[in-house]
Coordinates of N, CA and C in Angstrom, one line a residue:
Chain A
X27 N 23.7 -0.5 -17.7 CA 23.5 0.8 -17.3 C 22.0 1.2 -17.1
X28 N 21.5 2.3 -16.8 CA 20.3 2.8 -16.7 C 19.8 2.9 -17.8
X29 N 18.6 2.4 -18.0 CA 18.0 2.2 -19.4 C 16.2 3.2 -19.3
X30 N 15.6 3.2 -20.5 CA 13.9 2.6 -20.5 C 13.7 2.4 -21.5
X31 N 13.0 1.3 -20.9 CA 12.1 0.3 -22.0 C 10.9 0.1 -22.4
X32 N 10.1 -0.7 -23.7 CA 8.7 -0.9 -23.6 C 8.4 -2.3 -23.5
X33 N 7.6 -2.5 -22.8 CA 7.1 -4.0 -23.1 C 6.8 -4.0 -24.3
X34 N 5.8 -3.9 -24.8 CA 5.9 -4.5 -26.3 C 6.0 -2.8 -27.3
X35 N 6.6 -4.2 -28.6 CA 7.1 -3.2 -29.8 C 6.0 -2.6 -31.0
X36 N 4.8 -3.4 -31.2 CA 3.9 -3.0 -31.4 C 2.8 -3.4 -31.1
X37 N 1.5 -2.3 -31.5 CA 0.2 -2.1 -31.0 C -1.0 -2.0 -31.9
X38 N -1.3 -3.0 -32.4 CA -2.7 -2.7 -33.3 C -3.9 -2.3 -32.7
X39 N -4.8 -1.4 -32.7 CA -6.2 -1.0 -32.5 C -6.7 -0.5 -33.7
X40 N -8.1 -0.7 -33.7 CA -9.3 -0.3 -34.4 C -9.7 1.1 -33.9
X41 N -10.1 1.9 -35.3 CA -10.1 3.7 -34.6 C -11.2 3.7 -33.7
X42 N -11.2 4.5 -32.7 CA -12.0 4.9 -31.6 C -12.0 3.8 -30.2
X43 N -10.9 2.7 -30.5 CA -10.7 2.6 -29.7 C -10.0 2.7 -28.4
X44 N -10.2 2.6 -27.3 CA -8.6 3.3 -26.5 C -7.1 2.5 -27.1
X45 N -6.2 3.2 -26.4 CA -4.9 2.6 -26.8 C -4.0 3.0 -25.3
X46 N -3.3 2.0 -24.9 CA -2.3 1.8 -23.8 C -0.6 1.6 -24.3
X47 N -0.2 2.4 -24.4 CA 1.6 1.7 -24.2 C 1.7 2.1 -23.4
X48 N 3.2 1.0 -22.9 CA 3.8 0.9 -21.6 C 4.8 1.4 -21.3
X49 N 5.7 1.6 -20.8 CA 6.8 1.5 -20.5 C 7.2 1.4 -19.3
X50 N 8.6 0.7 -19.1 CA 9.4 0.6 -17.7 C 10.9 1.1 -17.7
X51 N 11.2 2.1 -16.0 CA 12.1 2.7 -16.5 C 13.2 2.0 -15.1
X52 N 14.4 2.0 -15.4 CA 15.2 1.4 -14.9 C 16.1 2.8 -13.5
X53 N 15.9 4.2 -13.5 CA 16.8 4.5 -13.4 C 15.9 5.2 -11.8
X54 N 16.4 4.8 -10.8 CA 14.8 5.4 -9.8 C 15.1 7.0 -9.6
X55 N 16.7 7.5 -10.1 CA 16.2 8.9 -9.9 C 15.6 9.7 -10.9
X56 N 15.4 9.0 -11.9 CA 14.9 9.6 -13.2 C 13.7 10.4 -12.2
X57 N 13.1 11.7 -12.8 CA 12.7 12.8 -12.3 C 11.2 13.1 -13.0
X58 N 11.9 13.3 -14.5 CA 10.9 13.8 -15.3 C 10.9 13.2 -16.6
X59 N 9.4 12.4 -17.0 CA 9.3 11.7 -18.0 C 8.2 12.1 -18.9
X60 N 8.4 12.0 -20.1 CA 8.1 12.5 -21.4 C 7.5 11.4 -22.5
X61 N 6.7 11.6 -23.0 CA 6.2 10.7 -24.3 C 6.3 11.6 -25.5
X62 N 7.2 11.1 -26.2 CA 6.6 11.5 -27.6 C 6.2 10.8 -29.1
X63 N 6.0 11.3 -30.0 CA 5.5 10.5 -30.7 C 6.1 11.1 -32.2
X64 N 6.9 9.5 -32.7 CA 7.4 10.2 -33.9 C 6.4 9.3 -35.4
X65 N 6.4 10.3 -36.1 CA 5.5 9.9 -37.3 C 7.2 9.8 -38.4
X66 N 6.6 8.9 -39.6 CA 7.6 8.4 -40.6 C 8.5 9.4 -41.2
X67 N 9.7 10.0 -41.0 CA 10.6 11.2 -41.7 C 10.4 12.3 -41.2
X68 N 9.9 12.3 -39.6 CA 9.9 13.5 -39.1 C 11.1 13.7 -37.4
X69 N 11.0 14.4 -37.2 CA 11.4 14.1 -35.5 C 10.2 14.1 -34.4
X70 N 10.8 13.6 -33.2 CA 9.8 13.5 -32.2 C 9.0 14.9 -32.3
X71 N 7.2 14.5 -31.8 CA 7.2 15.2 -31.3 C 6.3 15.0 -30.0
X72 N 6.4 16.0 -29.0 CA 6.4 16.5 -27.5 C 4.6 15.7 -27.3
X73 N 4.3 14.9 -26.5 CA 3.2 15.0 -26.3 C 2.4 15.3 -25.0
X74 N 3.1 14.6 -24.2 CA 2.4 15.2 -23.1 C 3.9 14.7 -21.8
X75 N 4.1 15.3 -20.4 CA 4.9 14.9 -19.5 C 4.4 14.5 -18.2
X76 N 5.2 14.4 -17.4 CA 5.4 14.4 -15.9 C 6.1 14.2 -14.8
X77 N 5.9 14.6 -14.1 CA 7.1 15.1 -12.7 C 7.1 13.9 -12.3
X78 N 8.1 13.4 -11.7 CA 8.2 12.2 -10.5 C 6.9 12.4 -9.2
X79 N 6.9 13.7 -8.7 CA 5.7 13.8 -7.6 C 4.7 14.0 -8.3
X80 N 4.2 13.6 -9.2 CA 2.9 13.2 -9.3 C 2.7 11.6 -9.8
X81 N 1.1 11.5 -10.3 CA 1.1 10.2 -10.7 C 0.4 9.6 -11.9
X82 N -0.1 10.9 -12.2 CA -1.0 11.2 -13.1 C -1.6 12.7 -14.1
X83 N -1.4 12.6 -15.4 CA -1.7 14.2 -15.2 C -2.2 13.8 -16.9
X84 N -3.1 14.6 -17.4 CA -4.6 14.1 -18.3 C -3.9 15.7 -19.3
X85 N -4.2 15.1 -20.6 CA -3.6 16.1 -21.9 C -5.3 16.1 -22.7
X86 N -5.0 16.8 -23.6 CA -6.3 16.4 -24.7 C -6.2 15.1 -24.9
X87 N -7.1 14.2 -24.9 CA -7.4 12.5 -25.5 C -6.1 11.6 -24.7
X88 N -5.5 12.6 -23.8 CA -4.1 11.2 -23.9 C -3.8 11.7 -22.3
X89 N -3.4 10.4 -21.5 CA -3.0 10.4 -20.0 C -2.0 9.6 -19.9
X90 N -1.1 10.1 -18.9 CA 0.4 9.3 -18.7 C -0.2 9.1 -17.0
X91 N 0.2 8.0 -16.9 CA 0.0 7.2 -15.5 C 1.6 6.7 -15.4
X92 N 2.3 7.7 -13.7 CA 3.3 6.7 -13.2 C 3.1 6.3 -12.4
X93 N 3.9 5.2 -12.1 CA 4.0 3.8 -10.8 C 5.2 4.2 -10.3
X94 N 5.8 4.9 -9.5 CA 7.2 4.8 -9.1 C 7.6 3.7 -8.2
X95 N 6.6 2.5 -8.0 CA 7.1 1.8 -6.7 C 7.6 1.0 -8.1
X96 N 6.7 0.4 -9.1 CA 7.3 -0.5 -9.9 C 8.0 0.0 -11.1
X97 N 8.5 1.3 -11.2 CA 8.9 1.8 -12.1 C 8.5 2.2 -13.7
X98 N 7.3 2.5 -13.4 CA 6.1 1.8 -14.8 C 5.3 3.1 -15.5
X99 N 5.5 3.4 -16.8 CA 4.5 4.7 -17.1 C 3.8 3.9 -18.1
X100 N 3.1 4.7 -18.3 CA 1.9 4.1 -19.3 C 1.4 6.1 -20.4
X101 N 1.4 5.5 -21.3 CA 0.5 6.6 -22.0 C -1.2 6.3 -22.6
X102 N -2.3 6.7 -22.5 CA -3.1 6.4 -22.5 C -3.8 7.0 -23.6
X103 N -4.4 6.9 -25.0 CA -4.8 7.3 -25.9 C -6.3 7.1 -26.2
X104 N -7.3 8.2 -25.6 CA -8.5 8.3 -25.7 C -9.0 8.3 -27.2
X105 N -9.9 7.2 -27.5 CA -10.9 7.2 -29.0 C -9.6 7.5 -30.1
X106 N -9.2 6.1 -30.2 CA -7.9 6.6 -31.3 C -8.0 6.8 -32.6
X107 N -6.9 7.2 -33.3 CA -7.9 7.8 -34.6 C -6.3 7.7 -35.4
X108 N -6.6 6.9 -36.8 CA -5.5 7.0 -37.8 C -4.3 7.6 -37.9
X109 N -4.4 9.3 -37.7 CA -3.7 9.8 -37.7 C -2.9 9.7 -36.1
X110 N -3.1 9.1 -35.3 CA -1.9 8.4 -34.4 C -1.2 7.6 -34.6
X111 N -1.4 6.7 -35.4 CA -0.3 5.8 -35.8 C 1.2 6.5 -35.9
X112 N 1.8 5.9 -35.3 CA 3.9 6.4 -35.4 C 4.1 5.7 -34.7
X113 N 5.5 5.8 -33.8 CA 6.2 5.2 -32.9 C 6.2 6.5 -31.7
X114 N 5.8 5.6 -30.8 CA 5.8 6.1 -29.5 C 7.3 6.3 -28.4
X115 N 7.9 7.2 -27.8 CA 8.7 6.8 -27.3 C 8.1 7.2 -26.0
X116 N 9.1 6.6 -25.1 CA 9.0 7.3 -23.6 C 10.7 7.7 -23.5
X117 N 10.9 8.7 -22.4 CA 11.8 9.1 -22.2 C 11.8 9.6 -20.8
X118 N 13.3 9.8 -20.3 CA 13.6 10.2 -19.0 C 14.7 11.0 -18.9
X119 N 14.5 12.0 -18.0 CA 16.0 12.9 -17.6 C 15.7 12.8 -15.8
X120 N 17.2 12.4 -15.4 CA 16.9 12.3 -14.1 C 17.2 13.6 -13.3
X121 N 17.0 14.0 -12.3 CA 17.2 15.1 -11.5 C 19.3 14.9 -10.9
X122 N 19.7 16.0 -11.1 CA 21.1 16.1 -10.8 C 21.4 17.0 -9.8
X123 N 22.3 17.2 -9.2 CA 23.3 18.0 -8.2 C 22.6 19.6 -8.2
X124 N 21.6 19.8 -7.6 CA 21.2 21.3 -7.1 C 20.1 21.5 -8.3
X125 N 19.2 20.1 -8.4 CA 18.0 20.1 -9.0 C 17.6 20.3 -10.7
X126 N 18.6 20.2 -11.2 CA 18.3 20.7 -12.5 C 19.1 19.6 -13.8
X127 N 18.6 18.7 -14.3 CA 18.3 17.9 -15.3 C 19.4 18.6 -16.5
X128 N 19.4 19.4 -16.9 CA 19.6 20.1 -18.1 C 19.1 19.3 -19.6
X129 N 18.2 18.5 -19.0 CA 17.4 18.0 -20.2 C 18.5 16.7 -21.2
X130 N 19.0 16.0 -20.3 CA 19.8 14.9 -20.7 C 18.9 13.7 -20.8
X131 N 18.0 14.0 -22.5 CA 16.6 12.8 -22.6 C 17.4 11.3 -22.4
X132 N 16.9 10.4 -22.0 CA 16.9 8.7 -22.1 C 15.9 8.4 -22.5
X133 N 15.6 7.9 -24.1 CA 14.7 6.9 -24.8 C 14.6 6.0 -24.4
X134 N 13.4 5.3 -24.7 CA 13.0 3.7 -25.0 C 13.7 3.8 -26.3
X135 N 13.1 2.1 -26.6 CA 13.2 1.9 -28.1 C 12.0 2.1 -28.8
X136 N 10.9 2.0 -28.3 CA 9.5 2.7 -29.0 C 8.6 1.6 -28.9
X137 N 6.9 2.0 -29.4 CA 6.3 1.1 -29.7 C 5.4 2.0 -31.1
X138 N 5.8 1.0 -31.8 CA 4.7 0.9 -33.2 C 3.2 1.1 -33.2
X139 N 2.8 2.2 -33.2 CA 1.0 2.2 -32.9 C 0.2 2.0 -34.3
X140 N -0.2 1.5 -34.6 CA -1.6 1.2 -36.0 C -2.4 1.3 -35.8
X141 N -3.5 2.2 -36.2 CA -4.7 2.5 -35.8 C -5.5 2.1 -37.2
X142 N -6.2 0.8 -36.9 CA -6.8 0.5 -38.6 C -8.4 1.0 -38.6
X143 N -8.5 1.9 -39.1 CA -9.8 2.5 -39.9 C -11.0 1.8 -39.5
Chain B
X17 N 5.7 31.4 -36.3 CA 6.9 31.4 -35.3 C 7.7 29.7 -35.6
X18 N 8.8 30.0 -36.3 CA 9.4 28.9 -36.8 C 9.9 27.7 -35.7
X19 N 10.0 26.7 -36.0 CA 10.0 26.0 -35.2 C 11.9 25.4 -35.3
X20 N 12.1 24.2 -34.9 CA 13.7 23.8 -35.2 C 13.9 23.1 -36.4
X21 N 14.9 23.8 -36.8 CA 15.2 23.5 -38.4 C 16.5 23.0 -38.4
X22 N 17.1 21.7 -39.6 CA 18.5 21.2 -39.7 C 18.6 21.1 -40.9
X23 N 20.2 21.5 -41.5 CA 20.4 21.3 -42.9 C 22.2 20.5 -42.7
X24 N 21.8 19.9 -43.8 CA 21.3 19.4 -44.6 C 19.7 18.3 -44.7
X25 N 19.0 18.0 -45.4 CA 17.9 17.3 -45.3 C 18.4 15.7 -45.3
X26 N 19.2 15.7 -45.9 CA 20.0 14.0 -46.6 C 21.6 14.8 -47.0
X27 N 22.4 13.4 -46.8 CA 23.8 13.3 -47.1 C 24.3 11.9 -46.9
X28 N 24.7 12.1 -47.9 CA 25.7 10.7 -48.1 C 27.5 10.9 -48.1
X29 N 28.2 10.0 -47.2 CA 29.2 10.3 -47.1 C 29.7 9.5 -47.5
X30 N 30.8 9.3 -47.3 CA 32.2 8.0 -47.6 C 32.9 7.9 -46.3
X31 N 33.1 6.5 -46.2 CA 33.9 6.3 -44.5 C 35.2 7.1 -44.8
X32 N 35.5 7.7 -43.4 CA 37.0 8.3 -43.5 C 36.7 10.1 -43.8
X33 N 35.3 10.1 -44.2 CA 35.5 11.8 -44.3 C 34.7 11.9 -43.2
X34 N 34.3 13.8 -43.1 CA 34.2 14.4 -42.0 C 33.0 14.8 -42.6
X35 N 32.0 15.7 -41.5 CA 30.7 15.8 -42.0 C 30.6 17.4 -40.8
X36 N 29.6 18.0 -41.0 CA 29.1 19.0 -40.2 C 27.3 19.4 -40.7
X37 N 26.4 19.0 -39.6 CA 25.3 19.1 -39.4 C 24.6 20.3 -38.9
X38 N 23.7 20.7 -39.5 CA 23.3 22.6 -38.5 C 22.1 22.8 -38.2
X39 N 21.7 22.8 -37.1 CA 20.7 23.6 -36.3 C 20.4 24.4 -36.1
X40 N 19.3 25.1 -36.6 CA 18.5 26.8 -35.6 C 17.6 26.2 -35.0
X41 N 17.8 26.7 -33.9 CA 16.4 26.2 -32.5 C 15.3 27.2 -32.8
X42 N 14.2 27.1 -32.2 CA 13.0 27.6 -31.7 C 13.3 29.1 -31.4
X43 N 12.6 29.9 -32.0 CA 12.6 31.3 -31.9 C 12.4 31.1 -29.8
X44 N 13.3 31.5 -29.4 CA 13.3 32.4 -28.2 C 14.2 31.0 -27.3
X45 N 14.4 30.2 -27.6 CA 15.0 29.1 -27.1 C 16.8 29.3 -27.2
X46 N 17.7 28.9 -26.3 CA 18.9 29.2 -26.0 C 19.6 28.1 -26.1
X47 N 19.3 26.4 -25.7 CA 20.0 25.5 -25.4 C 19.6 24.6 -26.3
X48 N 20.3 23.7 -27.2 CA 20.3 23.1 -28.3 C 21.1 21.6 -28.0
X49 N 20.5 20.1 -28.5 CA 20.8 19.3 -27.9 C 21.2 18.2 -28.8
X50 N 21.9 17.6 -29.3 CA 21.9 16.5 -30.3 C 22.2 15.2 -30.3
X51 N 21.1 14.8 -30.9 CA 20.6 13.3 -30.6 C 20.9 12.0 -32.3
X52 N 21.4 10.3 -32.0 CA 21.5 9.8 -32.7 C 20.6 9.1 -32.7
X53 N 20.1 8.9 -33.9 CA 18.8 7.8 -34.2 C 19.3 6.7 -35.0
X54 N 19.1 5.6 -34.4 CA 19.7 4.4 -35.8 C 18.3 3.8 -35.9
X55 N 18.2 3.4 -37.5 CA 17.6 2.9 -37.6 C 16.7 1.6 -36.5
X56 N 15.3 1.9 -36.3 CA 15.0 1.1 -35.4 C 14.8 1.4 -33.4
X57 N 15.8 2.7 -33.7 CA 16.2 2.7 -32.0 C 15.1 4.1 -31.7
X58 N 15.3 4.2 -30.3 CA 14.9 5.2 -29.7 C 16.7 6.4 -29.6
X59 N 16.5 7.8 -29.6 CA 17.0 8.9 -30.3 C 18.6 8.6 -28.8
X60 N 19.8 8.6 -29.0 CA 20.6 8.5 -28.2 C 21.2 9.6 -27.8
X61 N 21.5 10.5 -26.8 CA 22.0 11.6 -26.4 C 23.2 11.8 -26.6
X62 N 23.9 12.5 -27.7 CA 25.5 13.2 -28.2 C 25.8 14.0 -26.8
X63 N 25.6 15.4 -27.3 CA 25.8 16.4 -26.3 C 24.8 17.3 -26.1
X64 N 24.9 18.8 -25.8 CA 24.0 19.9 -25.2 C 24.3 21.0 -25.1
X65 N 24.7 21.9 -26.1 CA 25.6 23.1 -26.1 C 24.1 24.3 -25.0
X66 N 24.9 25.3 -24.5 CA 24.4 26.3 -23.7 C 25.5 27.4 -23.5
X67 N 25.1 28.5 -23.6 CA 25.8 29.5 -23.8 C 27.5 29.3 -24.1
X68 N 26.9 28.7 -25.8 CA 28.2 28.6 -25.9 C 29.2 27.5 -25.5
X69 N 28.5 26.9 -24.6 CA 29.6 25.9 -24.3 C 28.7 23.8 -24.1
X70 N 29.7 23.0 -24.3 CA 29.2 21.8 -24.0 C 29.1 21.5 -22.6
X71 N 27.7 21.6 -22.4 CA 27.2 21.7 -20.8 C 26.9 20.1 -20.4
X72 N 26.4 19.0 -21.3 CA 26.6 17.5 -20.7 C 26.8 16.8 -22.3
X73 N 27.6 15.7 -22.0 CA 27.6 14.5 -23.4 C 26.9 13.4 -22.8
X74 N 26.9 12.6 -23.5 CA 26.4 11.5 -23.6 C 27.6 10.4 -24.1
X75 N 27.7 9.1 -24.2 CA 28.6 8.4 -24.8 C 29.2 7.8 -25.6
X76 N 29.5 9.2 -26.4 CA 30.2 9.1 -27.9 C 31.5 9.6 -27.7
X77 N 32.0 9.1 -28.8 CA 33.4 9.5 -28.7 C 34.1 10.3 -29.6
X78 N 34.8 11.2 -29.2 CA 35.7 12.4 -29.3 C 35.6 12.7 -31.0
X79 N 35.4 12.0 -31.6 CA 35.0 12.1 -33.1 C 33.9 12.9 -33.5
X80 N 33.0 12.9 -32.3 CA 31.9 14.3 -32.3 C 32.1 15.3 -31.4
X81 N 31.7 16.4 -32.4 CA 31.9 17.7 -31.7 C 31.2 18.7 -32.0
X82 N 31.0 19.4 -31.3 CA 29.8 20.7 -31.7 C 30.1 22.0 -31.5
X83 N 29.6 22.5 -31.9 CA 29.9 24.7 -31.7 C 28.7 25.1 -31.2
X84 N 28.6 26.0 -30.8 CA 27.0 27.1 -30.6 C 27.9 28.2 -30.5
X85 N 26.8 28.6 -32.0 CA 27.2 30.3 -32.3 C 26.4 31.4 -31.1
X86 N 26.5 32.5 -31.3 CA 26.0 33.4 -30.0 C 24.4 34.0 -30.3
X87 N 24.0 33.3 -31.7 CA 22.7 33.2 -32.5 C 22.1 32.2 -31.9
X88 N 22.9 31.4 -31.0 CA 22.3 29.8 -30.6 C 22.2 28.6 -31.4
X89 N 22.4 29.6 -32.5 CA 22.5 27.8 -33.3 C 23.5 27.6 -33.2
X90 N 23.6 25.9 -34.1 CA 24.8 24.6 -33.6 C 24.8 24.3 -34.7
X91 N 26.1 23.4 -35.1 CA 27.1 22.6 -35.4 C 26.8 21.5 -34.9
X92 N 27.0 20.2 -35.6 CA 27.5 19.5 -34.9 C 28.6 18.8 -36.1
X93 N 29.7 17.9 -35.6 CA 31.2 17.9 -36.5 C 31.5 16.4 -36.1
X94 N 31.5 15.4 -37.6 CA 31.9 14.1 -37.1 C 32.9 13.8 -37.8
X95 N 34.3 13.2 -37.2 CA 35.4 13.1 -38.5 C 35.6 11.9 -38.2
X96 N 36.4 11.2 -39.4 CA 36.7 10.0 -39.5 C 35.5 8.9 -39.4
X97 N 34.6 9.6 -40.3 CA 33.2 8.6 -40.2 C 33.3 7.1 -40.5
X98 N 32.4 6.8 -39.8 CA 32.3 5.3 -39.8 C 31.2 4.3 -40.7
X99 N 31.2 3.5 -40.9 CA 29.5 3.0 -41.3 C 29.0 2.9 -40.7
X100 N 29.1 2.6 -39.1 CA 28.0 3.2 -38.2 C 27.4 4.1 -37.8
X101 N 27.9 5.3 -37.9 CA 27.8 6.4 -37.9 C 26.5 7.1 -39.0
X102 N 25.7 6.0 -40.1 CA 25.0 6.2 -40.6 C 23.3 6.1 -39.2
X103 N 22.9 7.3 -39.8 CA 21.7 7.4 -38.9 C 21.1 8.8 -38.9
X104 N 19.7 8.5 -38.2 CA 19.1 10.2 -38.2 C 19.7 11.1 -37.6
X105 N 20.1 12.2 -37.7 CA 20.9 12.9 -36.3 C 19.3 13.9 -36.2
X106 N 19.4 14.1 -35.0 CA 18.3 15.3 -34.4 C 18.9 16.0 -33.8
X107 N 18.2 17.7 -34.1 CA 18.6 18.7 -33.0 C 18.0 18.6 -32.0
X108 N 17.8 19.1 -30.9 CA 16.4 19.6 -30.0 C 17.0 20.8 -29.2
X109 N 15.9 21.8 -29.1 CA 16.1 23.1 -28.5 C 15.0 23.2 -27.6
X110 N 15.6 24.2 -26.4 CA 14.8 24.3 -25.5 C 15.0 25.8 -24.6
X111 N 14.9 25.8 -23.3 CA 14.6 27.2 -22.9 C 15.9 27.2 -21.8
X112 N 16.8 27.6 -22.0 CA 17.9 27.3 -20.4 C 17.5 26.3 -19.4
X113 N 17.2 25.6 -18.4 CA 16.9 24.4 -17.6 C 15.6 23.9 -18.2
X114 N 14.9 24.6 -19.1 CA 13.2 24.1 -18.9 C 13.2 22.6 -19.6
X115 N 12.7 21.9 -18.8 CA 12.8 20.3 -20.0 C 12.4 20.0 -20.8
X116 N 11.1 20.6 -21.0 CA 10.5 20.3 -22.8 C 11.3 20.7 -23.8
X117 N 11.7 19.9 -24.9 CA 12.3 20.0 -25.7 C 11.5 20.0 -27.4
X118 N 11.8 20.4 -28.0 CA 11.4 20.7 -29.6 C 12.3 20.0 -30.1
X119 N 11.7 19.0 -31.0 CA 12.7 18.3 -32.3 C 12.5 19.1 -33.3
X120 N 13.7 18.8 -33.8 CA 13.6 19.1 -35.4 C 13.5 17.8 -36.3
X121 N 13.6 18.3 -37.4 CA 13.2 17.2 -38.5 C 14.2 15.9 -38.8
X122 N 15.2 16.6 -38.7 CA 16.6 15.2 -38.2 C 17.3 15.5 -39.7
X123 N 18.9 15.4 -39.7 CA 19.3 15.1 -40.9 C 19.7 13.4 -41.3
X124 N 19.9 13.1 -42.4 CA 19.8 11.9 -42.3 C 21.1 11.2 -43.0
X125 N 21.8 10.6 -42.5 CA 23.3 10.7 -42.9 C 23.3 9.1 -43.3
X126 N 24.4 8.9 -44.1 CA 24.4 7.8 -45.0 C 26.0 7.4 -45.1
X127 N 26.8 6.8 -44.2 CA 28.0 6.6 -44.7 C 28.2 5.2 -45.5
X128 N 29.3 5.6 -46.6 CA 29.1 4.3 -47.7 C 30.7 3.7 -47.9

């Protein structure tokens, strides 16, 4: 079935330095994709998004780059810092019958981020 | 301005009983969404209550079920638990079609 996924499961960096996770999504009508970021005993939370018609769109410290030809987002974490470390998801809801999603998320499985001091 | 809240915090069950999980969404938010987390995984889509009613599922089976009161909060109802069935459950609330979604803290269920 329609999935998404990450290349890899985890991510060690040193603080201040950038950080990249990947992901790849399976489903080509997926619409609108989402990163969030869950820390230990809490729920996701919302970090930044993006529309299918764009390709790119810049948060505080953090940019999501999509590829729709190869089906590929990326989250991009400027000067990283300790307190980012969690699990990262990506997610998708695809566009349905007279434009409207109703917000039916599809996860990855995540990537592990460690940010060592 | 409170954000989304679930109670119980923790529960432990026994296979074969029934359980009910509860959500209040985001002050001003209407549609409420619930998600399973197993250990390890990214969060799996239950259902999506909206005024009141189950507006899309996901692919679980008939053993879950949910309510939305006219407060907007949820229910969600699992009977004849399983040991798989042990996992984070999450709410998430949102605005009528708008896609950003708010997690809550997740309850965390334990069947034994």
């Amino acid at each position: 079935g329609e999935s998404v996924g990450l290349h890899l499961p985890t991510l060690s960096v040193q603080e201040g330095d950038n950080s990249i996770i990947n992901c790849a999504y399976s489903n080509s009508a997926s619409d609108y994709f989402i990163w969030y970021k869950q820390e230990s005993g809490k729920g996701p939370q919302f970090i930044i998004d993006i529309r299918s018609n764009m390709d790119k769109r810049q948060g505080q410290r953090v940019t999501v780059l999509l590829n729709k030809t190869v089906k590929h987002l990326s989250l991009q974490i400027a000067a990283t810092q300790p307190g980012d470390s969690a699990v990262y998801f990506c997610a998708e809801t695809p566009r349905v019958a007279g434009g409207t999603s109703y917000g039916k998320l599809t996860f990855g499985q995540g990537t592990i981020l460690t940010v060592h001091p | 301005d409170a954000g989304v809240t679930q109670s119980p915090t923790h529960l432990i069950k026994t296979r074969g009983q029934q359980v009910t999980l509860r959500c209040s969404p985001k002050s001003g938010h209407d549609t409420v969404s619930w998600y399973q987390q197993a250990l390890g995984q990214g969060p799996q889509f239950i259902f999506q209550y909206y005024e009141e009613e189950e507006r899309q599922r996901g692919n679980f089976p008939d053993r879950f079920s949910g309510h939305q009161f006219p407060n907007y909060s949820s229910e969600l109802n699992v009977n004849a638990l399983l040991l798989g069935d042990s996992a984070l459950y999450l709410c998430a609330s949102s605005w009528g079609t708008v896609w950003e979604q708010y997690f809550g803290p997740g309850t965390r269920l334990t069947v034994t």
